[in-house]
Short mmCIF file of C-alpha atoms in Angstrom, two decimals:
data_model
loop_
_atom_site.label_atom_id
_atom_site.label_comp_id
_atom_site.label_asym_id
_atom_site.label_seq_id
_atom_site.Cartn_x
_atom_site.Cartn_y
_atom_site.Cartn_z
CA MET A 23 44.96 -42.12 31.43
CA ASP A 24 47.43 -39.75 31.88
CA ALA A 25 50.33 -37.90 30.06
CA GLN A 26 52.08 -40.30 31.20
CA ASP A 27 50.31 -43.75 30.82
CA ALA A 28 49.41 -43.03 26.85
CA ARG A 29 53.36 -42.23 26.66
CA HIS A 30 54.02 -45.57 27.56
CA ALA A 31 50.82 -46.63 25.97
CA ARG A 32 52.54 -45.79 22.05
CA HIS A 33 56.10 -47.13 23.34
CA TRP A 34 54.51 -50.53 23.90
CA ASP A 35 52.34 -50.38 20.03
CA ARG A 36 55.17 -49.44 19.15
CA LEU A 37 57.40 -52.20 19.89
CA ALA A 38 54.64 -54.96 18.74
CA GLY A 39 56.03 -55.31 15.89
CA ARG A 40 59.34 -56.79 16.16
CA TYR A 41 58.96 -57.42 20.35
CA ASP A 42 59.01 -61.47 20.28
CA GLU A 43 62.35 -60.81 18.41
CA VAL A 44 64.45 -58.59 21.21
CA SER A 45 62.90 -60.03 23.68
CA ALA A 46 63.92 -63.83 22.50
CA GLY A 47 66.70 -64.31 24.73
CA VAL A 48 65.31 -63.30 27.81
CA GLU A 49 61.54 -64.72 27.48
CA ARG A 50 64.15 -68.38 26.41
CA ARG A 51 66.67 -67.67 29.58
CA PHE A 52 63.86 -66.15 32.87
CA LEU A 53 60.33 -66.16 31.52
CA ALA A 54 59.55 -69.27 29.16
CA ALA A 55 59.33 -71.63 31.94
CA SER A 56 57.10 -70.24 33.30
CA ARG A 57 54.26 -70.70 30.74
CA PRO A 58 53.38 -73.86 31.01
CA TRP A 59 53.89 -73.71 34.99
CA VAL A 60 50.94 -71.09 34.78
CA ALA A 61 48.90 -71.98 31.91
CA GLY A 62 48.65 -75.60 32.90
CA ARG A 63 46.87 -74.45 35.93
CA ALA A 64 43.96 -72.97 34.48
CA HIS A 65 40.57 -74.27 34.23
CA GLY A 66 36.65 -73.43 32.82
CA ARG A 67 36.64 -69.53 32.32
CA VAL A 68 39.73 -68.15 31.71
CA LEU A 69 40.70 -64.27 31.89
CA GLU A 70 44.02 -63.90 30.66
CA VAL A 71 45.43 -60.02 31.73
CA GLY A 72 47.90 -58.93 29.23
CA VAL A 73 48.51 -62.09 26.37
CA GLY A 74 51.04 -59.63 25.17
CA THR A 75 51.03 -61.02 21.59
CA GLY A 76 50.22 -64.56 23.02
CA ALA A 77 53.69 -66.41 24.22
CA ASN A 78 51.12 -68.83 26.99
CA LEU A 79 48.72 -69.46 24.89
CA ALA A 80 50.36 -72.59 23.54
CA PHE A 81 49.89 -73.56 27.24
CA TYR A 82 46.48 -74.11 28.28
CA PRO A 83 44.36 -76.90 28.50
CA ALA A 84 41.44 -77.83 26.24
CA GLY A 85 38.72 -77.49 26.66
CA VAL A 86 38.64 -74.21 28.68
CA ASP A 87 36.96 -71.77 27.38
CA LEU A 88 40.13 -68.21 26.76
CA VAL A 89 39.31 -65.13 27.06
CA CYS A 90 42.49 -62.77 26.15
CA LEU A 91 42.78 -58.44 27.29
CA GLU A 92 45.67 -56.70 26.37
CA ARG A 93 45.23 -52.87 26.72
CA SER A 94 47.79 -52.56 23.10
CA ALA A 95 46.16 -52.97 19.66
CA PRO A 96 49.36 -54.41 18.16
CA MET A 97 49.88 -56.31 20.24
CA LEU A 98 46.30 -58.07 20.72
CA GLU A 99 46.51 -58.29 17.04
CA ARG A 100 50.02 -59.86 17.21
CA ALA A 101 47.48 -63.40 20.28
CA ARG A 102 45.28 -63.03 17.61
CA ARG A 103 47.33 -64.82 14.23
CA ARG A 104 49.21 -66.95 16.94
CA ALA A 105 46.17 -67.99 18.59
CA ALA A 106 45.19 -69.08 14.56
CA GLU A 107 48.40 -70.36 14.52
CA VAL A 108 49.00 -72.94 16.89
CA GLY A 109 44.50 -73.57 17.26
CA ARG A 110 43.95 -72.13 20.13
CA PRO A 111 40.40 -71.13 20.36
CA ALA A 112 39.90 -67.37 22.14
CA THR A 113 38.19 -63.64 22.83
CA PHE A 114 40.41 -61.21 22.85
CA VAL A 115 39.26 -58.34 24.06
CA LEU A 116 40.72 -54.68 24.25
CA GLY A 117 40.72 -53.57 27.86
CA ASP A 118 42.22 -52.16 31.08
CA ALA A 119 44.06 -54.14 33.69
CA GLY A 120 42.84 -51.50 36.49
CA ALA A 121 39.01 -51.49 35.16
CA LEU A 122 37.76 -54.76 33.45
CA ALA A 123 35.08 -54.92 31.38
CA VAL A 124 34.58 -58.77 33.20
CA ASP A 125 30.65 -59.30 35.68
CA ASP A 126 31.59 -59.82 40.09
CA ALA A 127 32.88 -63.50 40.62
CA SER A 128 32.19 -64.69 36.29
CA VAL A 129 35.24 -66.98 36.01
CA ASP A 130 37.33 -69.43 37.20
CA THR A 131 40.55 -68.57 36.83
CA VAL A 132 42.77 -65.84 35.98
CA VAL A 133 46.08 -65.25 34.40
CA SER A 134 48.75 -63.01 34.15
CA THR A 135 52.54 -63.20 33.16
CA PHE A 136 55.01 -60.77 32.94
CA THR A 137 52.12 -57.69 33.18
CA LEU A 138 51.19 -56.64 36.17
CA CYS A 139 55.10 -55.02 36.14
CA CYS A 140 54.13 -52.79 33.34
CA VAL A 141 49.99 -51.57 35.02
CA PRO A 142 50.00 -48.53 35.71
CA ASP A 143 48.67 -49.02 39.02
CA LEU A 144 49.18 -52.02 40.48
CA GLY A 145 46.33 -52.14 43.45
CA ALA A 146 43.99 -51.77 41.57
CA ALA A 147 45.12 -54.44 39.04
CA LEU A 148 44.59 -56.64 41.78
CA ALA A 149 42.12 -55.50 43.15
CA GLU A 150 40.08 -56.40 39.47
CA MET A 151 40.96 -59.95 39.52
CA VAL A 152 39.38 -60.73 42.09
CA ARG A 153 36.28 -59.29 41.25
CA VAL A 154 36.07 -61.37 39.18
CA LEU A 155 37.41 -63.99 40.58
CA GLY A 156 34.26 -66.88 40.93
CA PRO A 157 34.21 -68.93 45.03
CA GLY A 158 37.09 -71.10 44.57
CA GLY A 159 38.45 -69.05 41.58
CA SER A 160 42.58 -69.80 40.79
CA LEU A 161 44.57 -66.16 40.54
CA LEU A 162 47.42 -67.12 38.36
CA LEU A 163 50.46 -64.95 38.60
CA ALA A 164 54.31 -64.61 36.65
CA ASP A 165 56.06 -61.75 37.67
CA HIS A 166 60.16 -60.32 37.29
CA VAL A 167 60.04 -58.88 40.64
CA ALA A 168 62.60 -57.34 43.24
CA SER A 169 64.50 -60.00 44.38
CA ASP A 170 64.73 -61.89 48.45
CA ARG A 171 68.36 -61.32 47.15
CA TRP A 172 69.48 -57.20 49.02
CA TRP A 173 72.52 -58.15 46.09
CA VAL A 174 69.91 -57.73 43.59
CA ARG A 175 67.55 -55.43 44.12
CA ALA A 176 70.33 -53.07 44.38
CA PRO A 177 70.50 -52.80 40.29
CA GLN A 178 67.05 -54.29 39.90
CA ALA A 179 66.56 -50.24 41.96
CA LEU A 180 68.95 -48.26 39.58
CA VAL A 181 67.49 -50.51 36.67
CA ASP A 182 63.73 -49.47 37.82
CA VAL A 183 65.30 -45.41 37.45
CA ALA A 184 65.83 -46.18 33.48
CA THR A 185 62.72 -48.14 32.68
CA VAL A 186 59.78 -46.97 34.67
CA PRO A 187 59.73 -43.38 33.45
CA LEU A 188 60.21 -45.31 29.97
CA ALA A 189 58.38 -47.94 29.89
CA GLY A 190 56.56 -48.14 33.12
CA GLU A 191 58.21 -51.12 34.01
CA HIS A 192 59.22 -52.20 37.27
CA LEU A 193 61.84 -54.60 38.46
CA GLY A 194 60.79 -53.42 42.72
CA ARG A 195 57.71 -54.35 42.59
CA ARG A 196 55.89 -57.51 44.08
CA PRO A 197 52.40 -58.49 43.51
CA ALA A 198 52.64 -61.71 45.51
CA THR A 199 53.15 -59.19 49.35
CA ARG A 200 49.18 -57.72 48.48
CA LEU A 201 47.25 -60.93 47.74
CA ALA A 202 46.19 -61.75 51.45
CA ALA A 203 45.07 -58.42 52.22
CA LEU A 204 42.51 -58.53 49.46
CA GLY A 205 41.19 -62.58 50.54
CA LEU A 206 43.04 -64.41 48.58
CA GLN A 207 45.46 -67.34 50.22
CA VAL A 208 48.56 -68.68 48.87
CA VAL A 209 48.22 -72.59 47.64
CA GLU A 210 51.67 -73.39 45.69
CA SER A 211 54.28 -70.76 44.81
CA GLN A 212 57.70 -70.92 43.91
CA ARG A 213 60.89 -67.97 43.32
CA THR A 214 63.28 -69.01 40.55
CA THR A 215 66.54 -66.97 39.21
CA LEU A 216 68.08 -65.23 42.37
CA GLY A 217 65.21 -64.66 43.28
CA VAL A 218 63.62 -62.66 40.03
CA ILE A 219 61.18 -64.13 38.73
CA GLU A 220 57.48 -65.45 41.10
CA ARG A 221 55.24 -67.71 40.09
CA VAL A 222 52.54 -67.86 42.14
CA HIS A 223 48.49 -69.68 42.68
CA ALA A 224 46.88 -68.38 45.04
CA ARG A 225 43.25 -68.90 44.87
CA GLN A 226 39.46 -67.50 46.36
CA PRO A 227 37.83 -68.57 49.40
CA GLY A 228 34.88 -71.03 48.64
#
């Protein structure tokens, strides 16, 4: 981890204790509807990359074998407490989205919501998610992305000038455009909120 990544990591660590409170308005208006869309499609052995404070935990189907990964220890602890509150069995792992300590082709579903906007290396994180997916496995994503409307993308680019140096948070990324090159087939996708929120269900061949 270089100095900039370490600074960004400290930002999220410091924010963890009040993250749910600070983000409540944005969560309610823009993010919440994507969580059941994504988590509800998970099946089998599930790896959630970037669990944060655990906002998806209540929406997983009964019976999934859930592993939750997060690079911020304070965030992970809050997710662990939330799992206990909602009665969701899960394993919690401190780790890096760009170097998953998971065997090749060993999970049925990879989930990531509102996380890929913040990973230091988007390409590495996506490649790792594809690596761990078994044949026929599902990659389920939701994130805020570069809008498909130019007049929204322009202010997004301006916001990036502040958020990328401060927290490593990008508004101008769009992970879905990279999935075909990684060998995945997009089977379902939706864009909402002036094209800023994108939900994607992609599948590993096999």
